[in-house]
XYZ file of C-alpha atoms in Angstrom:
738
model
C 0.000 0.000 0.000
C 1.293 3.461 -0.897
C 1.943 6.078 1.808
C -1.139 8.201 2.488
C -1.390 11.822 3.710
C -2.535 12.534 7.243
C -6.256 12.339 7.824
C -6.323 15.248 10.270
C -3.523 17.821 10.284
C -3.450 19.712 13.625
C -4.705 23.279 13.382
C -1.297 24.790 14.208
C 0.339 22.714 11.439
C -2.165 23.361 8.646
C -1.133 25.069 5.428
C -3.452 26.789 2.967
C -3.196 26.874 -0.829
C -5.411 27.518 -3.874
C -4.701 23.953 -4.997
C -4.940 20.442 -3.610
C -4.518 16.874 -4.807
C -6.371 13.697 -5.671
C -4.113 10.997 -4.275
C -2.464 8.281 -6.371
C -4.188 4.927 -6.828
C -2.485 1.868 -5.390
C -2.544 0.313 -8.835
C -3.816 1.214 -12.291
C -6.828 -0.471 -13.863
C -5.662 -2.300 -16.973
C -7.386 -2.667 -20.323
C -6.396 -5.916 -22.004
C -4.821 -5.309 -25.445
C -6.917 -8.042 -27.073
C -10.085 -6.163 -26.055
C -9.231 -3.184 -28.280
C -11.081 -2.815 -31.601
C -9.516 -3.148 -35.017
C -8.927 0.217 -36.669
C -10.216 -0.630 -40.161
C -13.877 -1.445 -39.459
C -16.899 0.001 -37.677
C -18.527 -2.163 -35.044
C -22.249 -2.346 -34.333
C -23.929 -1.272 -31.103
C -24.936 -4.882 -30.529
C -21.214 -5.554 -30.034
C -21.108 -2.873 -27.307
C -19.125 -0.557 -29.585
C -20.429 2.954 -30.214
C -19.752 5.622 -32.824
C -21.278 9.076 -32.758
C -20.866 12.525 -31.294
C -21.684 14.454 -28.156
C -23.095 17.905 -28.773
C -21.815 20.190 -25.989
C -22.642 23.678 -24.769
C -20.014 25.143 -22.457
C -20.950 28.031 -20.163
C -18.390 30.124 -18.313
C -19.145 30.295 -14.578
C -16.225 32.635 -13.825
C -13.980 34.771 -16.064
C -12.200 32.691 -18.719
C -8.994 33.451 -20.586
C -7.013 31.402 -23.101
C -4.214 33.340 -24.753
C -3.768 33.297 -28.505
C -0.439 32.178 -29.917
C 1.909 34.358 -31.937
C 1.366 34.871 -35.646
C 4.310 34.296 -37.991
C 4.848 38.046 -38.250
C 4.712 38.557 -34.466
C 7.178 35.727 -33.896
C 9.551 37.108 -36.545
C 9.671 40.540 -34.926
C 10.493 39.089 -31.494
C 7.154 39.740 -29.815
C 6.395 38.046 -26.500
C 3.056 36.345 -25.950
C 2.658 38.017 -22.535
C 2.433 41.386 -24.302
C -0.360 40.213 -26.620
C -3.678 40.114 -24.812
C -6.011 38.675 -27.463
C -8.289 35.792 -26.535
C -7.689 32.698 -28.656
C -8.876 32.820 -32.271
C -8.200 30.779 -35.413
C -6.871 32.728 -38.373
C -6.545 36.486 -38.780
C -9.860 36.615 -40.668
C -11.648 35.167 -37.628
C -9.993 37.483 -35.096
C -12.747 40.075 -35.462
C -15.547 37.503 -35.348
C -15.933 34.994 -32.545
C -13.609 33.904 -29.720
C -12.605 30.238 -29.759
C -11.630 27.688 -27.119
C -9.110 25.373 -28.798
C -10.079 21.718 -28.981
C -6.645 20.819 -27.609
C -7.460 22.651 -24.357
C -10.790 20.847 -24.041
C -9.126 17.526 -24.826
C -6.461 18.095 -22.170
C -9.082 18.997 -19.564
C -11.196 15.918 -20.300
C -8.257 13.534 -20.577
C -6.820 14.577 -17.215
C -10.179 13.823 -15.587
C -10.465 10.476 -17.391
C -7.030 9.564 -16.012
C -8.252 10.234 -12.470
C -11.629 8.501 -12.591
C -10.365 5.462 -14.535
C -7.376 4.872 -12.241
C -5.005 5.348 -15.183
C -1.272 6.009 -15.216
C 0.272 9.303 -14.183
C 2.996 9.332 -16.819
C 2.817 12.848 -18.279
C 5.372 14.120 -15.765
C 8.732 15.466 -16.883
C 11.943 14.287 -15.267
C 13.865 17.215 -16.764
C 13.369 19.471 -13.732
C 15.678 18.439 -10.912
C 15.266 19.584 -7.327
C 17.886 21.480 -5.303
C 17.817 23.132 -1.884
C 19.725 25.220 0.631
C 19.448 25.037 4.384
C 22.037 27.581 5.527
C 20.107 29.187 8.371
C 17.568 26.420 8.859
C 16.056 25.822 12.275
C 17.375 22.923 14.326
C 14.187 20.974 13.715
C 14.227 21.496 9.963
C 14.374 18.091 8.235
C 16.953 19.373 5.727
C 19.447 20.915 8.145
C 21.557 17.836 8.860
C 21.496 16.683 5.249
C 22.833 20.040 4.092
C 25.607 20.292 6.673
C 26.676 16.695 6.043
C 27.093 17.360 2.336
C 28.879 20.681 2.776
C 31.337 19.865 5.530
C 33.996 22.539 5.955
C 36.814 20.136 5.190
C 35.256 19.295 1.803
C 34.350 22.853 0.770
C 36.804 24.417 -1.687
C 37.128 27.152 -4.293
C 38.614 27.175 -7.761
C 38.238 28.485 -11.293
C 36.065 27.132 -14.100
C 37.786 25.816 -17.216
C 35.765 24.998 -20.355
C 37.123 22.194 -22.532
C 35.752 20.284 -25.505
C 34.624 17.387 -23.331
C 32.963 19.467 -20.616
C 33.614 21.682 -17.600
C 36.570 21.410 -15.249
C 37.738 23.173 -12.086
C 41.258 24.363 -11.425
C 41.689 24.640 -7.632
C 42.659 28.013 -6.189
C 45.940 28.573 -4.371
C 45.543 27.934 -0.666
C 45.864 30.871 1.728
C 46.525 30.118 5.382
C 45.754 26.523 4.372
C 42.276 27.630 3.208
C 40.774 27.659 -0.276
C 38.946 30.900 0.489
C 38.974 33.601 3.172
C 36.078 35.573 4.671
C 35.924 39.348 4.828
C 33.272 41.516 6.493
C 31.469 43.994 4.284
C 32.471 46.890 6.547
C 36.110 46.183 5.633
C 35.298 46.328 1.897
C 33.227 49.523 1.792
C 35.242 52.415 0.391
C 38.211 50.178 -0.457
C 37.044 48.713 -3.784
C 35.991 51.055 -6.590
C 32.352 50.684 -7.660
C 31.550 48.233 -4.889
C 27.776 47.899 -4.291
C 26.744 47.320 -0.678
C 24.249 44.601 0.229
C 21.755 47.135 1.590
C 21.572 48.883 -1.790
C 18.383 48.440 -3.809
C 20.439 47.633 -6.922
C 22.718 45.136 -5.173
C 23.927 42.185 -7.246
C 26.639 39.563 -6.663
C 29.979 40.895 -7.854
C 33.334 39.461 -8.972
C 36.265 41.853 -8.455
C 39.505 40.538 -9.888
C 43.114 41.562 -9.321
C 42.612 42.746 -5.781
C 44.990 42.177 -2.880
C 44.221 41.364 0.738
C 45.857 40.489 4.047
C 45.913 40.988 7.850
C 44.216 37.730 8.872
C 42.427 36.803 12.075
C 40.125 34.003 13.228
C 36.530 34.548 14.303
C 33.910 31.879 14.964
C 36.175 29.304 13.381
C 36.572 31.335 10.181
C 39.789 32.716 8.765
C 39.044 36.368 7.979
C 40.889 39.263 6.356
C 40.785 42.886 7.513
C 42.605 44.546 4.644
C 41.672 44.730 0.969
C 42.751 46.969 -1.907
C 42.224 47.629 -5.622
C 46.027 47.636 -5.878
C 47.003 44.011 -6.422
C 50.476 44.669 -4.995
C 49.519 46.457 -1.769
C 48.979 43.347 0.366
C 50.567 39.929 0.506
C 47.925 37.913 -1.340
C 46.230 38.500 -4.688
C 42.981 37.064 -5.989
C 39.270 37.697 -6.491
C 36.597 39.221 -4.262
C 33.327 37.288 -4.587
C 30.359 38.945 -2.932
C 27.606 36.816 -1.444
C 23.883 37.081 -2.085
C 22.032 39.322 0.348
C 18.946 37.020 0.444
C 16.790 40.101 -0.123
C 16.343 39.881 -3.892
C 12.706 38.807 -3.630
C 11.671 41.352 -0.993
C 10.171 44.816 -1.380
C 12.112 46.401 1.490
C 13.516 49.900 1.167
C 17.197 50.607 1.865
C 16.728 51.372 5.577
C 14.695 48.202 6.105
C 17.333 46.221 4.219
C 20.060 47.611 6.440
C 18.132 46.632 9.585
C 17.605 43.155 8.180
C 21.291 42.748 7.353
C 22.324 43.895 10.826
C 20.007 41.394 12.478
C 21.215 38.078 13.830
C 20.458 36.270 10.600
C 21.676 39.041 8.295
C 24.460 38.617 5.752
C 27.768 40.249 6.710
C 30.556 38.370 4.920
C 32.024 38.165 1.425
C 34.735 35.824 0.129
C 38.334 36.149 -1.025
C 39.780 33.511 -3.337
C 43.466 33.203 -4.209
C 44.821 32.984 -7.744
C 44.542 29.682 -9.670
C 47.010 27.010 -8.608
C 48.906 26.329 -11.833
C 50.373 23.120 -10.401
C 47.031 21.585 -9.425
C 45.340 19.075 -11.694
C 42.038 19.944 -13.323
C 39.009 18.233 -11.773
C 36.113 17.206 -14.033
C 32.571 18.324 -13.213
C 30.104 15.511 -13.809
C 28.187 16.067 -17.069
C 24.852 14.999 -15.566
C 25.428 17.410 -12.681
C 25.959 20.227 -15.194
C 22.710 19.351 -16.981
C 20.745 19.140 -13.722
C 22.213 22.468 -12.528
C 21.255 24.271 -15.750
C 17.713 22.892 -15.718
C 17.170 23.917 -12.108
C 18.359 27.523 -12.420
C 16.275 30.077 -10.563
C 15.331 33.388 -12.167
C 18.039 34.940 -9.976
C 20.660 32.539 -11.337
C 19.435 33.077 -14.893
C 19.805 36.841 -14.521
C 16.178 36.942 -15.599
C 14.039 39.984 -14.914
C 13.936 41.565 -12.393
C 17.496 40.307 -11.794
C 18.771 41.076 -15.309
C 21.776 43.045 -14.021
C 23.204 39.906 -12.395
C 26.588 38.650 -13.638
C 25.148 35.223 -14.490
C 24.247 33.608 -17.814
C 20.612 32.985 -18.745
C 21.124 29.374 -19.812
C 24.110 28.387 -17.685
C 24.088 30.468 -14.498
C 27.558 30.698 -12.972
C 29.163 28.577 -15.711
C 31.603 30.906 -17.437
C 35.191 30.171 -18.375
C 37.612 31.586 -15.792
C 34.960 32.407 -13.192
C 35.384 31.541 -9.510
C 33.386 28.488 -8.431
C 32.846 26.905 -5.030
C 32.568 23.145 -4.773
C 32.538 20.202 -2.433
C 34.764 17.290 -3.342
C 34.151 13.898 -1.805
C 37.126 11.562 -2.292
C 38.669 11.982 -5.753
C 35.520 11.557 -7.815
C 34.063 13.946 -10.385
C 32.528 17.090 -8.928
C 28.768 16.909 -8.402
C 28.245 19.685 -5.844
C 29.091 23.258 -6.904
C 27.734 26.803 -6.982
C 28.507 30.510 -7.133
C 28.982 30.907 -3.352
C 30.012 28.588 -0.482
C 26.390 28.200 0.616
C 25.276 26.900 -2.751
C 22.212 24.799 -3.458
C 22.712 21.058 -3.439
C 20.571 18.356 -5.037
C 17.992 16.351 -3.191
C 19.568 12.917 -3.556
C 17.519 9.931 -2.328
C 20.359 7.518 -3.134
C 22.888 9.813 -1.427
C 25.049 9.742 -4.548
C 24.765 13.459 -5.310
C 22.421 12.903 -8.249
C 19.407 15.201 -8.191
C 15.896 13.845 -7.763
C 12.843 14.828 -9.790
C 9.108 14.402 -9.237
C 9.202 11.278 -11.411
C 11.343 9.502 -8.807
C 8.433 9.713 -6.368
C 5.868 8.162 -8.683
C 5.870 4.369 -8.269
C 6.952 2.628 -11.480
C 3.720 0.651 -11.670
C 1.811 3.975 -11.657
C 4.081 6.191 -13.769
C 6.182 3.951 -16.000
C 3.891 0.998 -16.507
C 3.633 -0.390 -20.027
C 0.100 -1.616 -19.352
C -2.713 -0.067 -21.366
C -5.267 1.827 -19.292
C -8.564 3.471 -20.213
C -6.983 6.856 -20.967
C -4.547 5.130 -23.344
C -7.340 3.170 -24.995
C -9.574 6.219 -25.532
C -7.057 8.941 -26.414
C -4.212 6.841 -27.845
C -0.528 6.645 -26.988
C 3.004 6.464 -28.354
C 5.454 4.566 -26.175
C 8.955 5.890 -25.582
C 10.854 2.663 -26.118
C 14.268 4.077 -25.439
C 13.472 5.552 -22.041
C 10.433 5.020 -19.910
C 9.069 2.000 -21.744
C 11.949 -0.129 -23.049
C 9.746 -3.183 -23.530
C 6.421 -1.516 -24.178
C 4.724 -3.459 -26.960
C 1.321 -5.092 -26.737
C -0.437 -7.802 -28.702
C -3.643 -6.672 -30.428
C -5.195 -9.235 -32.730
C -1.758 -10.649 -33.425
C -0.161 -7.236 -34.029
C 2.385 -5.712 -31.679
C 1.496 -2.202 -30.488
C 4.040 0.460 -29.659
C 1.459 3.128 -30.489
C -2.304 3.345 -30.645
C -4.491 5.903 -32.408
C -7.063 7.695 -30.325
C -10.762 7.309 -31.031
C -11.988 10.636 -29.620
C -11.794 13.914 -31.563
C -12.766 17.227 -29.975
C -13.638 20.293 -32.037
C -12.826 23.879 -31.182
C -15.549 25.498 -29.085
C -17.027 28.528 -30.866
C -18.561 31.407 -28.941
C -22.260 31.919 -29.638
C -21.719 35.692 -29.708
C -19.259 37.911 -31.571
C -16.317 39.896 -30.209
C -18.432 43.062 -30.417
C -21.123 41.717 -28.095
C -21.229 42.040 -24.322
C -18.938 39.105 -23.535
C -15.835 40.774 -22.055
C -15.010 41.136 -18.374
C -13.831 44.709 -18.990
C -16.973 45.647 -20.915
C -15.416 45.986 -24.373
C -13.049 44.261 -26.787
C -10.249 46.817 -26.689
C -9.806 47.151 -22.925
C -7.312 44.862 -21.166
C -6.559 44.138 -17.522
C -3.265 43.444 -15.781
C -3.777 40.398 -13.540
C -1.991 39.803 -10.275
C 1.280 37.924 -10.606
C 0.964 34.180 -10.240
C 4.214 32.458 -9.360
C 5.259 29.232 -11.034
C 4.406 26.003 -9.214
C 6.992 25.219 -6.545
C 7.099 21.445 -6.133
C 10.126 21.888 -3.848
C 7.572 22.897 -1.208
C 7.681 19.239 -0.262
C 5.336 19.639 2.706
C 2.622 20.309 0.097
C 3.674 18.187 -2.861
C 4.781 14.999 -1.086
C 2.699 12.726 1.125
C 3.291 13.529 4.803
C 2.263 10.882 7.306
C 3.608 12.792 10.325
C 2.946 16.401 11.336
C 6.239 16.756 13.243
C 8.373 19.272 11.350
C 11.583 17.327 11.987
C 9.987 14.139 10.610
C 8.700 15.590 7.337
C 9.478 13.645 4.186
C 11.293 15.415 1.352
C 12.977 14.713 -1.977
C 15.953 13.098 -0.270
C 13.665 10.598 1.467
C 13.313 7.070 0.103
C 10.937 7.181 -2.863
C 7.757 5.100 -2.572
C 8.881 3.475 0.676
C 8.844 6.735 2.674
C 6.715 8.991 0.512
C 5.211 9.575 -2.933
C 3.864 12.629 -4.724
C 0.480 13.798 -3.482
C -1.215 12.947 -6.780
C -3.167 14.866 -9.437
C -3.099 18.613 -8.805
C -6.319 20.613 -9.141
C -7.365 24.138 -8.145
C -10.282 25.067 -5.926
C -13.122 26.910 -7.634
C -13.961 30.526 -6.820
C -17.080 30.978 -8.964
C -17.866 34.453 -7.671
C -14.510 35.872 -8.787
C -14.835 39.472 -9.918
C -12.613 41.810 -11.898
C -11.145 43.283 -8.710
C -10.179 39.787 -7.506
C -8.127 39.257 -10.654
C -6.715 42.672 -11.506
C -3.576 44.177 -9.970
C -4.533 47.679 -8.868
C -1.206 48.658 -7.296
C 0.414 50.730 -10.051
C 3.628 51.003 -8.017
C 4.039 47.232 -8.102
C 3.369 47.159 -11.836
C 5.960 49.860 -12.555
C 8.552 48.253 -10.308
C 8.235 44.795 -11.896
C 6.722 45.631 -15.276
C 8.454 42.756 -17.073
C 6.738 40.248 -14.787
C 3.229 41.471 -15.523
C 1.068 40.653 -18.501
C -2.159 41.884 -20.076
C -5.230 39.782 -20.746
C -8.736 40.062 -22.210
C -10.895 37.661 -20.186
C -14.409 36.649 -21.157
C -16.947 37.198 -18.388
C -19.141 34.614 -16.683
C -22.318 33.491 -18.442
C -20.929 33.290 -21.993
C -21.722 30.156 -24.036
C -19.546 28.161 -26.454
C -20.600 25.144 -28.520
C -18.533 22.189 -29.704
C -18.802 18.516 -30.600
C -16.926 15.488 -29.288
C -16.702 12.837 -32.023
C -15.947 9.238 -31.127
C -15.491 5.959 -32.980
C -15.781 2.353 -31.857
C -15.783 3.156 -28.148
C -16.789 0.337 -25.862
C -19.655 0.891 -23.447
C -17.024 1.244 -20.695
C -14.967 3.820 -22.627
C -18.001 5.867 -23.635
C -19.230 5.608 -20.051
C -16.023 7.259 -18.812
C -16.627 10.321 -21.030
C -20.298 10.494 -20.111
C -19.528 10.183 -16.382
C -17.401 13.345 -16.586
C -19.943 15.228 -18.689
C -22.720 14.252 -16.287
C -20.676 15.791 -13.448
C -19.991 18.885 -15.600
C -23.745 19.367 -16.057
C -24.510 18.975 -12.351
C -25.247 22.354 -10.661
C -22.915 21.427 -7.782
C -19.800 21.029 -9.934
C -17.600 22.870 -12.426
C -14.623 21.861 -14.527
C -11.501 24.052 -14.859
C -10.102 25.533 -18.049
C -7.626 28.212 -19.105
C -5.399 30.609 -17.172
C -5.699 32.218 -13.751
C -7.240 29.315 -11.836
C -5.684 30.401 -8.483
C -7.468 33.749 -8.929
C -10.821 32.062 -9.462
C -10.816 32.057 -13.261
C -11.679 29.184 -15.559
C -14.766 27.573 -13.971
C -17.011 26.102 -16.690
C -20.140 23.947 -16.952
C -21.025 21.701 -19.883
C -24.510 20.664 -20.999
C -24.464 17.770 -23.447
C -26.560 15.627 -25.766
C -25.415 12.170 -26.860
C -26.084 11.354 -30.543
C -25.294 7.766 -31.490
C -24.577 6.970 -35.124
C -25.800 3.781 -36.772
C -23.034 3.141 -39.285
C -24.962 0.370 -41.062
C -27.857 2.761 -41.760
C -25.475 5.583 -42.624
C -23.892 3.675 -45.477
C -26.910 1.639 -46.618
C -28.436 4.582 -48.495
C -27.566 8.169 -49.356
C -30.760 10.115 -48.641
C -33.473 10.198 -46.015
C -36.430 11.809 -47.819
C -34.921 15.077 -49.030
C -32.100 15.163 -46.458
C -28.723 13.478 -46.244
C -28.884 10.271 -44.235
C -26.580 10.822 -41.233
C -27.165 7.682 -39.227
C -28.346 9.837 -36.294
C -32.038 9.738 -37.165
C -33.110 7.277 -34.469
C -32.180 8.393 -30.934
C -35.138 6.801 -29.125
C -33.048 4.659 -26.768
C -30.070 6.964 -26.395
C -30.800 8.080 -22.819
C -31.079 4.529 -21.530
C -27.947 3.512 -23.431
C -26.128 6.514 -21.974
C -26.920 5.455 -18.416
C -26.082 1.831 -19.237
C -22.641 2.940 -20.437
C -22.051 4.933 -17.247
C -23.103 1.941 -15.148
C -20.799 -0.372 -17.131
C -17.884 2.011 -16.624
C -18.472 2.299 -12.876
C -18.751 -1.476 -12.485
C -15.549 -2.042 -14.462
C -13.624 0.356 -12.206
C -14.958 -0.748 -8.812
C -14.417 -4.401 -9.759
C -10.795 -3.894 -10.810
C -9.233 -1.355 -8.443
C -6.801 -2.409 -5.739
C -8.547 -3.565 -2.530
C -6.827 -0.775 -0.581
C -8.448 1.848 -2.829
C -11.884 0.839 -1.533
C -13.271 2.539 1.600
C -12.385 1.179 5.013
C -14.718 -1.639 5.980
C -16.439 -2.431 2.688
C -16.069 -2.611 -1.093
C -17.767 0.240 -2.926
C -20.268 -0.573 -5.664
C -20.542 3.019 -6.927
C -17.668 5.148 -8.154
C -18.549 8.147 -5.984
C -18.105 6.042 -2.828
C -14.397 5.494 -3.534
C -12.271 7.933 -1.461
C -10.108 9.070 -4.409
C -13.190 9.975 -6.415
C -14.720 11.724 -3.410
C -11.561 13.851 -3.253
C -12.040 14.757 -6.914
C -15.694 15.675 -6.418
C -14.806 17.893 -3.463
C -12.236 19.690 -5.629
C -14.840 20.231 -8.369
C -17.448 21.778 -6.052
C -18.469 25.259 -7.135
C -21.745 25.630 -5.263
C -20.139 25.626 -1.816
C -16.351 25.968 -2.185
C -13.934 26.484 0.730
C -13.488 29.986 2.127
C -11.119 32.384 0.386
C -8.795 32.331 3.402
C -8.391 28.563 3.057
C -7.644 28.718 -0.669
C -5.131 31.558 -0.853
C -1.397 31.478 -1.347
C 0.586 31.738 1.866
C 2.800 34.794 2.271
C 6.446 35.439 3.072
C 5.976 39.063 4.154
C 5.302 40.522 6.655
C 5.233 37.067 8.281
C 6.844 34.059 6.641
C 4.028 31.511 6.754
C 6.271 28.866 5.181
C 8.896 28.975 7.934
C 7.525 26.114 10.051
C 6.742 24.062 6.945
C 2.987 23.618 7.570
C 1.373 20.632 5.860
C -1.318 20.835 3.204
C -4.411 18.974 4.469
C -6.483 16.693 2.244
C -9.592 17.948 0.395
C -11.687 16.172 3.041
C -10.192 18.312 5.810
C -10.256 21.552 3.807
C -13.972 21.038 3.165
C -14.658 20.031 6.804
C -15.675 16.530 5.706
C -13.375 14.486 7.948
C -16.227 12.145 8.857
C -16.473 11.220 5.152
C -12.776 10.343 4.869
C -12.977 6.539 4.770
C -9.543 5.947 3.243
C -7.492 2.937 4.231
C -4.075 3.671 5.717
C -0.863 1.636 5.809
C -0.296 -0.114 9.153
C 1.986 1.872 11.493
C 5.606 0.837 11.306
C 6.752 -0.716 14.555
C 10.029 0.497 15.998
C 12.335 -2.295 17.167
C 12.193 -2.733 20.920
C 15.154 -1.216 22.689
C 17.318 -3.715 24.586
C 16.728 -3.617 28.333
C 19.798 -3.270 30.501
C 20.024 -4.642 34.008
C 20.008 -1.992 36.679
C 23.281 -1.383 38.451
C 22.818 1.076 41.306
C 26.514 1.470 42.045
C 27.221 2.148 38.386
C 24.399 4.708 38.270
C 25.774 6.380 41.381
C 29.277 6.596 39.940
C 27.846 7.988 36.722
C 25.982 10.724 38.618
C 29.149 11.585 40.550
C 31.088 11.887 37.321
C 28.412 14.130 35.799
C 28.719 16.500 38.736
C 32.413 17.050 37.995
C 32.812 18.852 34.674
C 36.578 18.449 34.751
C 36.451 14.711 35.269
C 38.170 12.961 32.385
C 35.702 10.061 32.518
C 32.995 12.399 31.253
C 35.006 14.011 28.456
C 33.759 13.642 24.873
C 35.954 15.705 22.583
C 33.834 14.810 19.573
C 30.810 16.651 20.957
C 32.321 19.319 23.180
C 31.852 22.857 21.949
C 35.128 24.797 21.705
C 35.351 28.100 23.588
C 34.545 31.221 21.598
C 37.617 33.227 20.562
C 37.687 36.861 21.680
C 36.095 39.325 19.289
C 38.506 41.396 17.258
């Protein structure tokens, strides 16, 4: 059984977020390859195979926005999509007619829901993004603190210079100074001594590299070798090298200069920079691991990319600190290739579950039988697939009527949804076609917030699972991510009204033209040779989408309450035998859709067949505690989904907001994201099964020895007694302040 999130997170440990998750199934429900239809014939309804279409009317229940792509001309002139506010349209000629919802967006929305309700694979997850972290000033009870300090032990931390060669990146170690690879220097000793130096309190502060400087006059403080003297003149002091300034950890704040200065002077404020000696010409070059380089480049932050608003940083957009001749800090374990490196001594290191320095990704925390299975599931069968033989599915071929399958064509085709009204009608949130709004900034998803994105079975901060925990055994990803609905979202809930913020970070803002609530679009879903089970899966979702209690989600701005939609539908089955038996029906074309007398009963029969197929084939641990469900909506995973789709009575705005960093850092204690059951105050309905508690091995019992205990107490009362000395754990006395 997979790890499961806590049923009831204590109030003082609860996090809030505009999103939540439908947990992973314990196993996928398989569709046997030999049950799939042949692609060159139409089957009859008597064979439980259906062809036809579903006529759909989509109604926006909150503002909706889907951005249009760039035209060839716009792309050629270097335009950015964020600066083009038009709602999606097809072709320049149609731009001035009716807005369009692309069929690909509708297909993606429906497929993701089919994957959830049919207990299908979760395989559309990229392993390109690797996870890194820092825990420099972490609290003692932070689960990452010990991992970080163990990786970056002082004796392993070094500095050198990057060397680019044809076969990759290398490091040439720096010359040691006072037997150290780098020396510390307080900022107060640098101010006024180095031309053009920017202080950390400055609003335009960026990390700096100052070459050909000299330094000297060393002293030791708090175990660090520090310099007092520094000069632009490379001959003034004994040693020559490079000044590397540290980050001020204030790049994402909105503090003014006085507030920055107070922050820097506080206990946790930054005060030191680094001095690195010249390259050691006698030292051998050390290779940086190629995979580590790739992982580093893929995990660059906007700060490390010198991306707006940090575009005056000295880093490279695609490679961060990687520049020939630049100072680099690294940790070398034994004599192996370098895996751990960064632009300062307190650099980010990879989450490494195997403790080999290789960075983890979200894919590592999806069980192979859920994410990399080569079994065919309902989503595969309905929408098709192409297996990646060389990577995730090395042996992924299936027998279908004697033919091996490495790919399968889908049998569902979704049209673009066309607005019933024109662009000149009253359909826009702003009131007219030309007016745009600037929405509030939405940050990118941060899966490194592991207390939200990974299953937590313990609320103790020190015991939280993270991306260096054992995958699957200790934790897995939380599941399918969805956003809570906010159907009453208004223009003021979406728009950024603080013009100061917009001016300060103009490159981070965009313009949009949302469509208001109550606007209708029409489209058709065409399908061929679907089994009653497959058609039932589509109809189950559409039945939910038509229910007044629920909405589906589409488009941008979901955390702001945008994108809630309802869908009314009509099933039209097509009799292919009739369709091709004659050309005309009276004076009309014969479509095969003429007789729909039994369609409603067939529709419900398909839904029932789908539900029975799922409840009969899921893992026993996916059923509720105490009994096996006979209806899909009694299965806890599906109940989670239905809670997330509620739009008639959604959670309060305070329970579905993003947490803040200022003025109070709500992330500091790493609060845990509760389940949808708890967010919706439905704990009594949470009937999930949980893994049995792991039993700790019983501690050996020692025989009591009173005299020994007495001697031990006597020894404890004498601090100078050698029998109580433990030099490995004793704290050395503080040196006097200079």
